[in-house]
mmCIF file of N, CA and C in Angstrom:
data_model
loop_
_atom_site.group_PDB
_atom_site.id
_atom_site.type_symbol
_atom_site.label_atom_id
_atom_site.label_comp_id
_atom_site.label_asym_id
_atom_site.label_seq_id
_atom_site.Cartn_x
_atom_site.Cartn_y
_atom_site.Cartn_z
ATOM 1 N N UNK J 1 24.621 -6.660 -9.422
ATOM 2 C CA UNK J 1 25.404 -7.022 -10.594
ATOM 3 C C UNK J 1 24.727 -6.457 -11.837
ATOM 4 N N UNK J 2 25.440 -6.006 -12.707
ATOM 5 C CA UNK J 2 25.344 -5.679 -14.089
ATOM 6 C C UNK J 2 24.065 -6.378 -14.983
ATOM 7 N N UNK J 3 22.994 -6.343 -15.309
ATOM 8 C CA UNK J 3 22.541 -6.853 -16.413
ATOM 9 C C UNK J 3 23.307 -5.833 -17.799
ATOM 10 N N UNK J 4 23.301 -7.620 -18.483
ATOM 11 C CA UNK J 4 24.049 -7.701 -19.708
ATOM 12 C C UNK J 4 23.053 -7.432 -20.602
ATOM 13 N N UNK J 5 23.722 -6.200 -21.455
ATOM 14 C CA UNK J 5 22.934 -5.911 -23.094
ATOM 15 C C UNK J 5 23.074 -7.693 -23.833
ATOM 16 N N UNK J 6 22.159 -7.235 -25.057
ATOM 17 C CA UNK J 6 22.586 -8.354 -25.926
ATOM 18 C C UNK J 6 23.766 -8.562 -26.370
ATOM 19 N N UNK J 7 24.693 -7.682 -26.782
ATOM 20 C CA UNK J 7 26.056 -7.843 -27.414
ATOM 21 C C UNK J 7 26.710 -8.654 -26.341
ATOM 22 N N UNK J 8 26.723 -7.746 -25.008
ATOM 23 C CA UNK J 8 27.383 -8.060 -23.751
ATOM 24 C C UNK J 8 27.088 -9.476 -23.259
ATOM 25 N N UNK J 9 26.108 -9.701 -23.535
ATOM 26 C CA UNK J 9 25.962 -11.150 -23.144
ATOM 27 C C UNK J 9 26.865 -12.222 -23.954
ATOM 28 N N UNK J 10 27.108 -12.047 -25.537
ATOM 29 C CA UNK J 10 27.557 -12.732 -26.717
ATOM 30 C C UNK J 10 28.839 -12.827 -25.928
ATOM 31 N N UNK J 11 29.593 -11.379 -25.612
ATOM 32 C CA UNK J 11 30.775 -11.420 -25.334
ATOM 33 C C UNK J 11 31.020 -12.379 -24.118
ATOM 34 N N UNK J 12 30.877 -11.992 -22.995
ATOM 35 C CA UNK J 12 30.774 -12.800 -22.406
ATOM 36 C C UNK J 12 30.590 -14.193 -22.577
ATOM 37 N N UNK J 13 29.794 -14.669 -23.447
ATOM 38 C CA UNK J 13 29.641 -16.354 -23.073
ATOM 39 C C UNK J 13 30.817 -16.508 -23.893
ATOM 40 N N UNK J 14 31.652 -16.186 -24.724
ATOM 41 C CA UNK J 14 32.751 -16.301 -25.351
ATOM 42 C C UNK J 14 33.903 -16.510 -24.303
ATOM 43 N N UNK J 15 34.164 -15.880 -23.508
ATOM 44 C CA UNK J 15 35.169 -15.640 -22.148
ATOM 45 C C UNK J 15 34.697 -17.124 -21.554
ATOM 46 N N UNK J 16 33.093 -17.166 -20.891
ATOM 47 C CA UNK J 16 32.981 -18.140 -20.346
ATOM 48 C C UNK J 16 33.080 -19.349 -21.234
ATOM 49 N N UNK J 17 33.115 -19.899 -22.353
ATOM 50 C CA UNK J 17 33.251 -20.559 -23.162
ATOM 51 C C UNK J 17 34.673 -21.167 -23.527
ATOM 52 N N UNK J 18 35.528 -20.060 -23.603
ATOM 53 C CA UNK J 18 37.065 -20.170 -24.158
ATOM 54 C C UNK J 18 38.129 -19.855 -23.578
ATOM 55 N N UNK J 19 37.696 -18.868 -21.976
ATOM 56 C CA UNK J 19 38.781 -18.552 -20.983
ATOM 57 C C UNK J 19 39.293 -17.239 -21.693
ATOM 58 N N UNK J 20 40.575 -17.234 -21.253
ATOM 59 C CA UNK J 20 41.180 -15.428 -21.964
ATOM 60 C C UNK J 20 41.406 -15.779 -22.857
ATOM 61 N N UNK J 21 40.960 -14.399 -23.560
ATOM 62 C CA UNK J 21 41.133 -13.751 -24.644
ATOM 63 C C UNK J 21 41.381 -12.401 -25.553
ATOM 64 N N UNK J 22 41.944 -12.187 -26.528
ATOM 65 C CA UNK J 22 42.648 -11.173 -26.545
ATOM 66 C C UNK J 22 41.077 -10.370 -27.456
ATOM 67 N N UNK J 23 41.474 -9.067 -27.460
ATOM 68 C CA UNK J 23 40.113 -8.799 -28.684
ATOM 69 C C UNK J 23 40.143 -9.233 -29.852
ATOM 70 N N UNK J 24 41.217 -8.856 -30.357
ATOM 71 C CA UNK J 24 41.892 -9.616 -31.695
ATOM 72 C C UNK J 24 40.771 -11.370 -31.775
ATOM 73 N N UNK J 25 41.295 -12.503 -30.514
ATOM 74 C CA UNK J 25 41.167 -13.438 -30.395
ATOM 75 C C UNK J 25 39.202 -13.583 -30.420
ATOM 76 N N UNK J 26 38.899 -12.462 -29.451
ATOM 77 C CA UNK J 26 37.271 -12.248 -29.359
ATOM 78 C C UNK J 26 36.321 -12.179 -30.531
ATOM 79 N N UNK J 27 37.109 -11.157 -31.454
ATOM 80 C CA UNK J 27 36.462 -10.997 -32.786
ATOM 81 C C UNK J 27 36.499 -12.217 -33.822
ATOM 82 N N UNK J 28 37.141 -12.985 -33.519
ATOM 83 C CA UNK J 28 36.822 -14.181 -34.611
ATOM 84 C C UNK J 28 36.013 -15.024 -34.368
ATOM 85 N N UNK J 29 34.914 -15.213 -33.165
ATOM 86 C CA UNK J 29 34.013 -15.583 -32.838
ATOM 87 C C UNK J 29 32.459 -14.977 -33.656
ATOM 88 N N UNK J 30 32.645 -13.574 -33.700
ATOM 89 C CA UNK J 30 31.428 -12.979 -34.828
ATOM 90 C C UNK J 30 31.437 -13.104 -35.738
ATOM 91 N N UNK J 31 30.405 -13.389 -35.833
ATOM 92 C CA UNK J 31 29.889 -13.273 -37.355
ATOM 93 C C UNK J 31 30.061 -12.942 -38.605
ATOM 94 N N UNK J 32 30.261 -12.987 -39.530
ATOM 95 C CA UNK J 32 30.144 -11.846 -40.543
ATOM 96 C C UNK J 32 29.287 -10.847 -40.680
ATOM 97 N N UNK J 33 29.652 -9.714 -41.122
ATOM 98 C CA UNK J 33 30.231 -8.781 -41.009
ATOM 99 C C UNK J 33 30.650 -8.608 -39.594
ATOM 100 N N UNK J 34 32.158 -9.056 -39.493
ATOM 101 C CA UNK J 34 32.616 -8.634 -38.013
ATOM 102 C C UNK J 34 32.343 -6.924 -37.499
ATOM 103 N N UNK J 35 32.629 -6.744 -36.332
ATOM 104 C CA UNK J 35 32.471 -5.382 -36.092
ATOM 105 C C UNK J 35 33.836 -5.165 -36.414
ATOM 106 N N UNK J 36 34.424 -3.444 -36.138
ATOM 107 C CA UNK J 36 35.808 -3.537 -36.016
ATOM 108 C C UNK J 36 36.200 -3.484 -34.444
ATOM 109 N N UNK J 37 37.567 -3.868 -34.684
ATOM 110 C CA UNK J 37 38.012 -4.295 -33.542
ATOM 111 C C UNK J 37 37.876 -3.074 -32.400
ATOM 112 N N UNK J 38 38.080 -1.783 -32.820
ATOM 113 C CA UNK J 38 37.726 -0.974 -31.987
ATOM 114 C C UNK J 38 36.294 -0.849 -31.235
ATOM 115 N N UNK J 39 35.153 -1.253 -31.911
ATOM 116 C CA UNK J 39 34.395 -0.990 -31.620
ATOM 117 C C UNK J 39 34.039 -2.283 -30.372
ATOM 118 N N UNK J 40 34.587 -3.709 -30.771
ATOM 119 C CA UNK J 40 34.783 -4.578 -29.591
ATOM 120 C C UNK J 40 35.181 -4.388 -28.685
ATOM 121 N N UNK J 41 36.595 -3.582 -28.331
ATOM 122 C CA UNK J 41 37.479 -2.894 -27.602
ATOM 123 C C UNK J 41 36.704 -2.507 -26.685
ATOM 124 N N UNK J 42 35.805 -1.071 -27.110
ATOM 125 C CA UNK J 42 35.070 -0.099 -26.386
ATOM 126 C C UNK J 42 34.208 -1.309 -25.339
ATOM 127 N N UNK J 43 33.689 -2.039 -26.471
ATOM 128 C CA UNK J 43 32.243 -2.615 -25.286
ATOM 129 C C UNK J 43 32.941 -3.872 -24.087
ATOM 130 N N UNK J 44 34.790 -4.448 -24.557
ATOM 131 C CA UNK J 44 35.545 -5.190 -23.900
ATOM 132 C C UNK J 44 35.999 -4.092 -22.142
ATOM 133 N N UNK J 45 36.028 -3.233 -22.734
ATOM 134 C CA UNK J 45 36.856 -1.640 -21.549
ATOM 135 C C UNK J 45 35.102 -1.627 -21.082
ATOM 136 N N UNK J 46 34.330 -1.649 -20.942
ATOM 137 C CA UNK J 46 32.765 -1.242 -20.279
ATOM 138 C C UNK J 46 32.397 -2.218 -19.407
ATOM 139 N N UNK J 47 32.985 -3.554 -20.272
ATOM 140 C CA UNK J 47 32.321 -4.902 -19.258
ATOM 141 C C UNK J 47 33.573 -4.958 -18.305
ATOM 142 N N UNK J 48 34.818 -4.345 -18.333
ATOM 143 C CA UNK J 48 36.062 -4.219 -17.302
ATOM 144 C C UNK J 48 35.396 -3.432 -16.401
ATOM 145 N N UNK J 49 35.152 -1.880 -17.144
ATOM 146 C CA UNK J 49 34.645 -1.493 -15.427
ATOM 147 C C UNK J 49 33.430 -1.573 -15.225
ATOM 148 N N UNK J 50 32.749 -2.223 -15.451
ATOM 149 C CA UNK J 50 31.816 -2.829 -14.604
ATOM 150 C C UNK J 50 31.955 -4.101 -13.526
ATOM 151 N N UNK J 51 33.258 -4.769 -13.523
ATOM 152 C CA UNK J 51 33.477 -5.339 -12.759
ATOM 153 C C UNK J 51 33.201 -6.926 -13.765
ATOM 154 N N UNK J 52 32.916 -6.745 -14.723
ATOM 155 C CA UNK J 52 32.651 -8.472 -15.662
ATOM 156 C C UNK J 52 33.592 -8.816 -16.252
ATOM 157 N N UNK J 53 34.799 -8.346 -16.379
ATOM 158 C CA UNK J 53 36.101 -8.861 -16.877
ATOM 159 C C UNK J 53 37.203 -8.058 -16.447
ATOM 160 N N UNK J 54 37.970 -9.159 -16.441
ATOM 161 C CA UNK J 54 39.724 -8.640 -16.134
ATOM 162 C C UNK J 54 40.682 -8.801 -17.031
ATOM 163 N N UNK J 55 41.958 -8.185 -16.666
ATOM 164 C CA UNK J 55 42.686 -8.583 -17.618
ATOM 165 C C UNK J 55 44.406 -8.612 -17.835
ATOM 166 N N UNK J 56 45.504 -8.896 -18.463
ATOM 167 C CA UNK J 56 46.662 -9.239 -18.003
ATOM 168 C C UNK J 56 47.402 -8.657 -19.152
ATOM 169 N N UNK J 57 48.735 -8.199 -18.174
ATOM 170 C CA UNK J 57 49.424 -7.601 -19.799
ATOM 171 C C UNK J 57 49.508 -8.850 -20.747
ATOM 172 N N UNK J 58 49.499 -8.604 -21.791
ATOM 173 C CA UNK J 58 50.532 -9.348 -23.001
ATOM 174 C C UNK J 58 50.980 -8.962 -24.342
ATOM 175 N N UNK J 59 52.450 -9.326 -24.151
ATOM 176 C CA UNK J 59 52.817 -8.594 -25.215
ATOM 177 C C UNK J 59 52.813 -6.317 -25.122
ATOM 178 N N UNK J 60 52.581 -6.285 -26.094
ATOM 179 C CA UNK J 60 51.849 -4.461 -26.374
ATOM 180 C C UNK J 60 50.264 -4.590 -25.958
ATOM 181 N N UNK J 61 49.707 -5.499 -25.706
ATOM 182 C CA UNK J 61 48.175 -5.519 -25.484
ATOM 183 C C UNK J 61 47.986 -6.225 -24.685
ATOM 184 N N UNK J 62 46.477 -6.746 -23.921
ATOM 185 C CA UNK J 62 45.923 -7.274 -23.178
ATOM 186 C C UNK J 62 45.114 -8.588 -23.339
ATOM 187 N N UNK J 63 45.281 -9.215 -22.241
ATOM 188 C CA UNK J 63 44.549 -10.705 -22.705
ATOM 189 C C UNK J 63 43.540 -10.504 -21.671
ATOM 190 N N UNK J 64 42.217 -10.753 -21.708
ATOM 191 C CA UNK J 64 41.236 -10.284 -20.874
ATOM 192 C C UNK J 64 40.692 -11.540 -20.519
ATOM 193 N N UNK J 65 39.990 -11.277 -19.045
ATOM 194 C CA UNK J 65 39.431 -12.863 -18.869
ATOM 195 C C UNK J 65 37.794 -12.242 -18.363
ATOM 196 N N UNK J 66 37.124 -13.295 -18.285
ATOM 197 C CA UNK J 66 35.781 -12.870 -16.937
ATOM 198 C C UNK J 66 36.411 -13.180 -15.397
ATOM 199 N N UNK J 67 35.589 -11.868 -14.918
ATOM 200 C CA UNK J 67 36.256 -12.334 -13.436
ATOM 201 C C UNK J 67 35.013 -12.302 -12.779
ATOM 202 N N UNK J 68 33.436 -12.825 -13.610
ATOM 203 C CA UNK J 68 32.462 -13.116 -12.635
ATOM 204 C C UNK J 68 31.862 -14.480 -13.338
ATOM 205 N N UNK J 69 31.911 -15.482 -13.151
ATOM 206 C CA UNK J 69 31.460 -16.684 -13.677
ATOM 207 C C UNK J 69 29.821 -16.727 -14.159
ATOM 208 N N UNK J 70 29.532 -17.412 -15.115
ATOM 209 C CA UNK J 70 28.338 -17.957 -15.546
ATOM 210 C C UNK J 70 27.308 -18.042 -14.510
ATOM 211 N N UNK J 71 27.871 -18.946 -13.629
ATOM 212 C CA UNK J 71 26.980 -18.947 -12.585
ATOM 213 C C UNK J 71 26.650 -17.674 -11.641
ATOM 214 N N UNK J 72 27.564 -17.024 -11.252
ATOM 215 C CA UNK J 72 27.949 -15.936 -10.408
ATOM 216 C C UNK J 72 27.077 -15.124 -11.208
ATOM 217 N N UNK J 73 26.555 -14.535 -12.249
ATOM 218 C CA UNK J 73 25.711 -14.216 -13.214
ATOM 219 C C UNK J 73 24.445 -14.170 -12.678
ATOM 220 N N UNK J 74 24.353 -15.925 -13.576
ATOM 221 C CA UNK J 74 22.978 -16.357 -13.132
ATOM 222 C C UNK J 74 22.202 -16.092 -11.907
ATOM 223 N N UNK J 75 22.785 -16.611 -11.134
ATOM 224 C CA UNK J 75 22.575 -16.262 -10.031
ATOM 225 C C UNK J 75 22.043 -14.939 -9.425
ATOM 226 N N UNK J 76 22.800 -14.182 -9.613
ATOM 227 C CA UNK J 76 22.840 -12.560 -9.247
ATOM 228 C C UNK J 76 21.668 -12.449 -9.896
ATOM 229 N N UNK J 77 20.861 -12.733 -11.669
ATOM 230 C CA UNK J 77 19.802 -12.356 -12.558
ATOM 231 C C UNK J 77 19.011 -12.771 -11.919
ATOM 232 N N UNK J 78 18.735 -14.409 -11.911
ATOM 233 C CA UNK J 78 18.044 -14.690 -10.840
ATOM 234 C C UNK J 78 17.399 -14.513 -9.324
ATOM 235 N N UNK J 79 18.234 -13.921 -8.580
ATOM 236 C CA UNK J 79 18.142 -12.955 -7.395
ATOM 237 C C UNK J 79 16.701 -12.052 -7.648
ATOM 238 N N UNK J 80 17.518 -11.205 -8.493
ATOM 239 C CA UNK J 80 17.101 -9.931 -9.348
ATOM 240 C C UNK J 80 15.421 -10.353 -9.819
ATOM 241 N N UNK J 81 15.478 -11.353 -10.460
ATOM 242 C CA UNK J 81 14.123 -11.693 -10.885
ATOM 243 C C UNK J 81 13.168 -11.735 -10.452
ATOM 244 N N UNK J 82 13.547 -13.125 -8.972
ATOM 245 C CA UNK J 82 12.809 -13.184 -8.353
ATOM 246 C C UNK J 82 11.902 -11.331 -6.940
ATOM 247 N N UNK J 83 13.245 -10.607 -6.995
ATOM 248 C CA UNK J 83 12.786 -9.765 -6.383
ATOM 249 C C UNK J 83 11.685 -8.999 -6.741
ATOM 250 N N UNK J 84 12.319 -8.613 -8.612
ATOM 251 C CA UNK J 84 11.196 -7.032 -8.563
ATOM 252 C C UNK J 84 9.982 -8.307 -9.041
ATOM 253 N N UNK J 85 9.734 -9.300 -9.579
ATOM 254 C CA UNK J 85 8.697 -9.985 -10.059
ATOM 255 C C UNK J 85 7.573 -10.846 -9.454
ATOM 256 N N UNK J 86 8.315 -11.533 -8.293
ATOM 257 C CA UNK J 86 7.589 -12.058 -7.665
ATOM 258 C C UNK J 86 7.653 -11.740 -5.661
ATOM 259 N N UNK J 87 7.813 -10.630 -5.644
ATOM 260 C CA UNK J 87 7.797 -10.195 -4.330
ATOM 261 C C UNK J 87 9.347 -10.738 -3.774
ATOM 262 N N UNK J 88 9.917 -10.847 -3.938
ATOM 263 C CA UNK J 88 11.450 -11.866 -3.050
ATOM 264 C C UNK J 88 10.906 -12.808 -2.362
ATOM 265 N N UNK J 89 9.990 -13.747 -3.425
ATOM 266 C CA UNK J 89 9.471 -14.775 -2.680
ATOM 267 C C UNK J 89 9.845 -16.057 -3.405
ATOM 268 N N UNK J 90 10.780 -16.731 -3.268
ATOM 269 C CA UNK J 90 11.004 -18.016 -4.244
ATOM 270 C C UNK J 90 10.282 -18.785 -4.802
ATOM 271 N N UNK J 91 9.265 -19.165 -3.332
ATOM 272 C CA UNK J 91 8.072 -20.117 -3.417
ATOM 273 C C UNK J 91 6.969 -19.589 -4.514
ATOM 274 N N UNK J 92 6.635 -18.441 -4.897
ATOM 275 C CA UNK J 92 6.049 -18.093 -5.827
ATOM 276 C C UNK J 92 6.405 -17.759 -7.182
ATOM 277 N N UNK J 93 8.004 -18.077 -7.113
ATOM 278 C CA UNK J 93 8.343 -18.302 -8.484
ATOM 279 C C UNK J 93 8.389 -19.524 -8.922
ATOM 280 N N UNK J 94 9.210 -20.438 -8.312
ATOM 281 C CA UNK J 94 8.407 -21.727 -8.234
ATOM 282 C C UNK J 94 6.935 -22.214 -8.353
ATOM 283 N N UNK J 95 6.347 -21.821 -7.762
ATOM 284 C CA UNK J 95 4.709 -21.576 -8.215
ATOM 285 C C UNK J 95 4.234 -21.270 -9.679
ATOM 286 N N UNK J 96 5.144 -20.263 -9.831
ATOM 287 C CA UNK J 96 4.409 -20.122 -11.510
ATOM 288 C C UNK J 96 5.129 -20.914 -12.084
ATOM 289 N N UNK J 97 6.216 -21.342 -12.177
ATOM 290 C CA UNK J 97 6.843 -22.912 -12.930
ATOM 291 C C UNK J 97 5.701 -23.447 -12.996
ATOM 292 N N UNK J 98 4.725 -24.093 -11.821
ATOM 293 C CA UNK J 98 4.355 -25.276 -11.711
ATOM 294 C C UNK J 98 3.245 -24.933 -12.438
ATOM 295 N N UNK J 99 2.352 -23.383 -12.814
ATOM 296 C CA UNK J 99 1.097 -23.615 -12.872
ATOM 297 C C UNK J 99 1.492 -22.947 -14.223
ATOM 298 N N UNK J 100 2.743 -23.390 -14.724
ATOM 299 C CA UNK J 100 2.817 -23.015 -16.201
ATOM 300 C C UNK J 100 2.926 -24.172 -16.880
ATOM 301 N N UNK J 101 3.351 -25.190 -15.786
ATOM 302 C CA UNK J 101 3.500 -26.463 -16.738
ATOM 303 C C UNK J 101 4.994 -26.660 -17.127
ATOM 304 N N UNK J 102 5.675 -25.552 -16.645
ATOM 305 C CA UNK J 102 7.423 -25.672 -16.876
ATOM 306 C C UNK J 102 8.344 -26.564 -15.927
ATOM 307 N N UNK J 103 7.916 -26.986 -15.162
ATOM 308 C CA UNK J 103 8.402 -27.739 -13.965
ATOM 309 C C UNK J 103 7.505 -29.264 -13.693
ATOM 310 N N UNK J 104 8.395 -30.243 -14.109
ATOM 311 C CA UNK J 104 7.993 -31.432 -13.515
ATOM 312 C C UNK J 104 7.615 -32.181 -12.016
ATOM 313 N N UNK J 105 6.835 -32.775 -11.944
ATOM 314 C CA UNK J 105 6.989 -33.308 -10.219
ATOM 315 C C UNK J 105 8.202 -34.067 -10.193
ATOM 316 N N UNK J 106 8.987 -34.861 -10.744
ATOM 317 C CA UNK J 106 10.177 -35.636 -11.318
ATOM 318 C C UNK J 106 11.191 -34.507 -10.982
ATOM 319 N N UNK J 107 11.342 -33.124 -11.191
ATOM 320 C CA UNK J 107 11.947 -32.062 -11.274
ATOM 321 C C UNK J 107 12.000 -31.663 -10.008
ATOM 322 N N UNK J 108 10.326 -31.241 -9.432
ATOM 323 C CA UNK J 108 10.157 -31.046 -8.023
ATOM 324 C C UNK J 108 11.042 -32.282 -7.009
ATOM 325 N N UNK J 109 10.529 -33.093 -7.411
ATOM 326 C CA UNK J 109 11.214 -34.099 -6.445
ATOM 327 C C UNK J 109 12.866 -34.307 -6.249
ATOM 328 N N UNK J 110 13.209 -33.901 -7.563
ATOM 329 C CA UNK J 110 14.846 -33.483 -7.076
ATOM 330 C C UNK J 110 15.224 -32.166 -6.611
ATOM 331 N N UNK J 111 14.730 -30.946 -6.798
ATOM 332 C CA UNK J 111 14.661 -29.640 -6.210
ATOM 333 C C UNK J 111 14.916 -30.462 -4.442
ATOM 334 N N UNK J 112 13.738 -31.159 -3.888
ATOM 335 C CA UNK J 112 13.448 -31.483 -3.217
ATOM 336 C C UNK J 112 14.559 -32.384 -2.461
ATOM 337 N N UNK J 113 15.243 -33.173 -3.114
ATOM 338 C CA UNK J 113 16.007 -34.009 -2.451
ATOM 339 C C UNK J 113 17.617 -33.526 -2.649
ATOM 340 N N UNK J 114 17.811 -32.319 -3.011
ATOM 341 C CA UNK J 114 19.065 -31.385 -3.412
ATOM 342 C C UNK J 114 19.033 -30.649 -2.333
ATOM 343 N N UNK J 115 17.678 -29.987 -2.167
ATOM 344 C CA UNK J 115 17.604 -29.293 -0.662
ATOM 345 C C UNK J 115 18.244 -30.276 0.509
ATOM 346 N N UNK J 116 17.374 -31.178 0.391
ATOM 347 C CA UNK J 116 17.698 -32.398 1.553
ATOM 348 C C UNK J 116 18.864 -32.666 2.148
ATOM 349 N N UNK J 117 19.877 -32.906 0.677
ATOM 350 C CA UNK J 117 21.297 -33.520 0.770
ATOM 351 C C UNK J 117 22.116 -32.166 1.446
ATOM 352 N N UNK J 118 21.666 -31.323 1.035
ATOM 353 C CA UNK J 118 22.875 -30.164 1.685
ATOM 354 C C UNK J 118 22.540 -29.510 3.254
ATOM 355 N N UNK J 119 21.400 -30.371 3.955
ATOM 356 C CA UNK J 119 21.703 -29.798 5.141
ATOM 357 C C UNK J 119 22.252 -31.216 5.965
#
């Protein structure tokens, strides 16, 4: 899966945030100084073919949605992380949680009993 630029990410959590949307509809989410709409367009048509959004006629234009979820994301980054960083070893990413101090035993212990419940 795709890692997301910074813009690409913005866009996106907008989709995942608000469901479809048109660009028109996308751009009133930025900021001031908005970009122009073309230039949203371009980076809306990049995250399409890459497979991170879809989209439906409407009207003369298009209403675009995500067609890979937040999680479906995460996930995939996560994958990714754990591979090139910690060997494709979970347990040692987990590991550095613990010996960073980022992970509770309170935390562990539900990791722990989440595993449990789903077999």
């Amino acid at each position: 899966m795709k890692r997301l630029t910074e813009i690409e990410t913005f866009i996106m959590e907008q989709f995942w945030k608000n469901g479809a949307l048109t660009v028109s509809e996308l751009r009133e989410f930025y900021p001031d100084p908005k970009p122009h709409v073309n230039t949203i367009s371009t980076r809306v048509r990049i995250l399409e073919s890459d497979g991170m959004l879809g989209h439906s006629k409407e009207g003369t234009g298009f209403r675009y949605h995500a067609a890979v979820s937040r999680e479906e994301y995460a996930s995939g980054n996560l994958g990714r992380l754990v591979s090139n960083c910690f060997g494709n070893s979970y347990i040692s990413a987990v590991s550095a949680l613990v010996d960073d101090d980022r992970i509770s035993v309170d935390e562990l212990e539900e990791l722990v009993r989440r595993i449990k419940s789903r077999k």
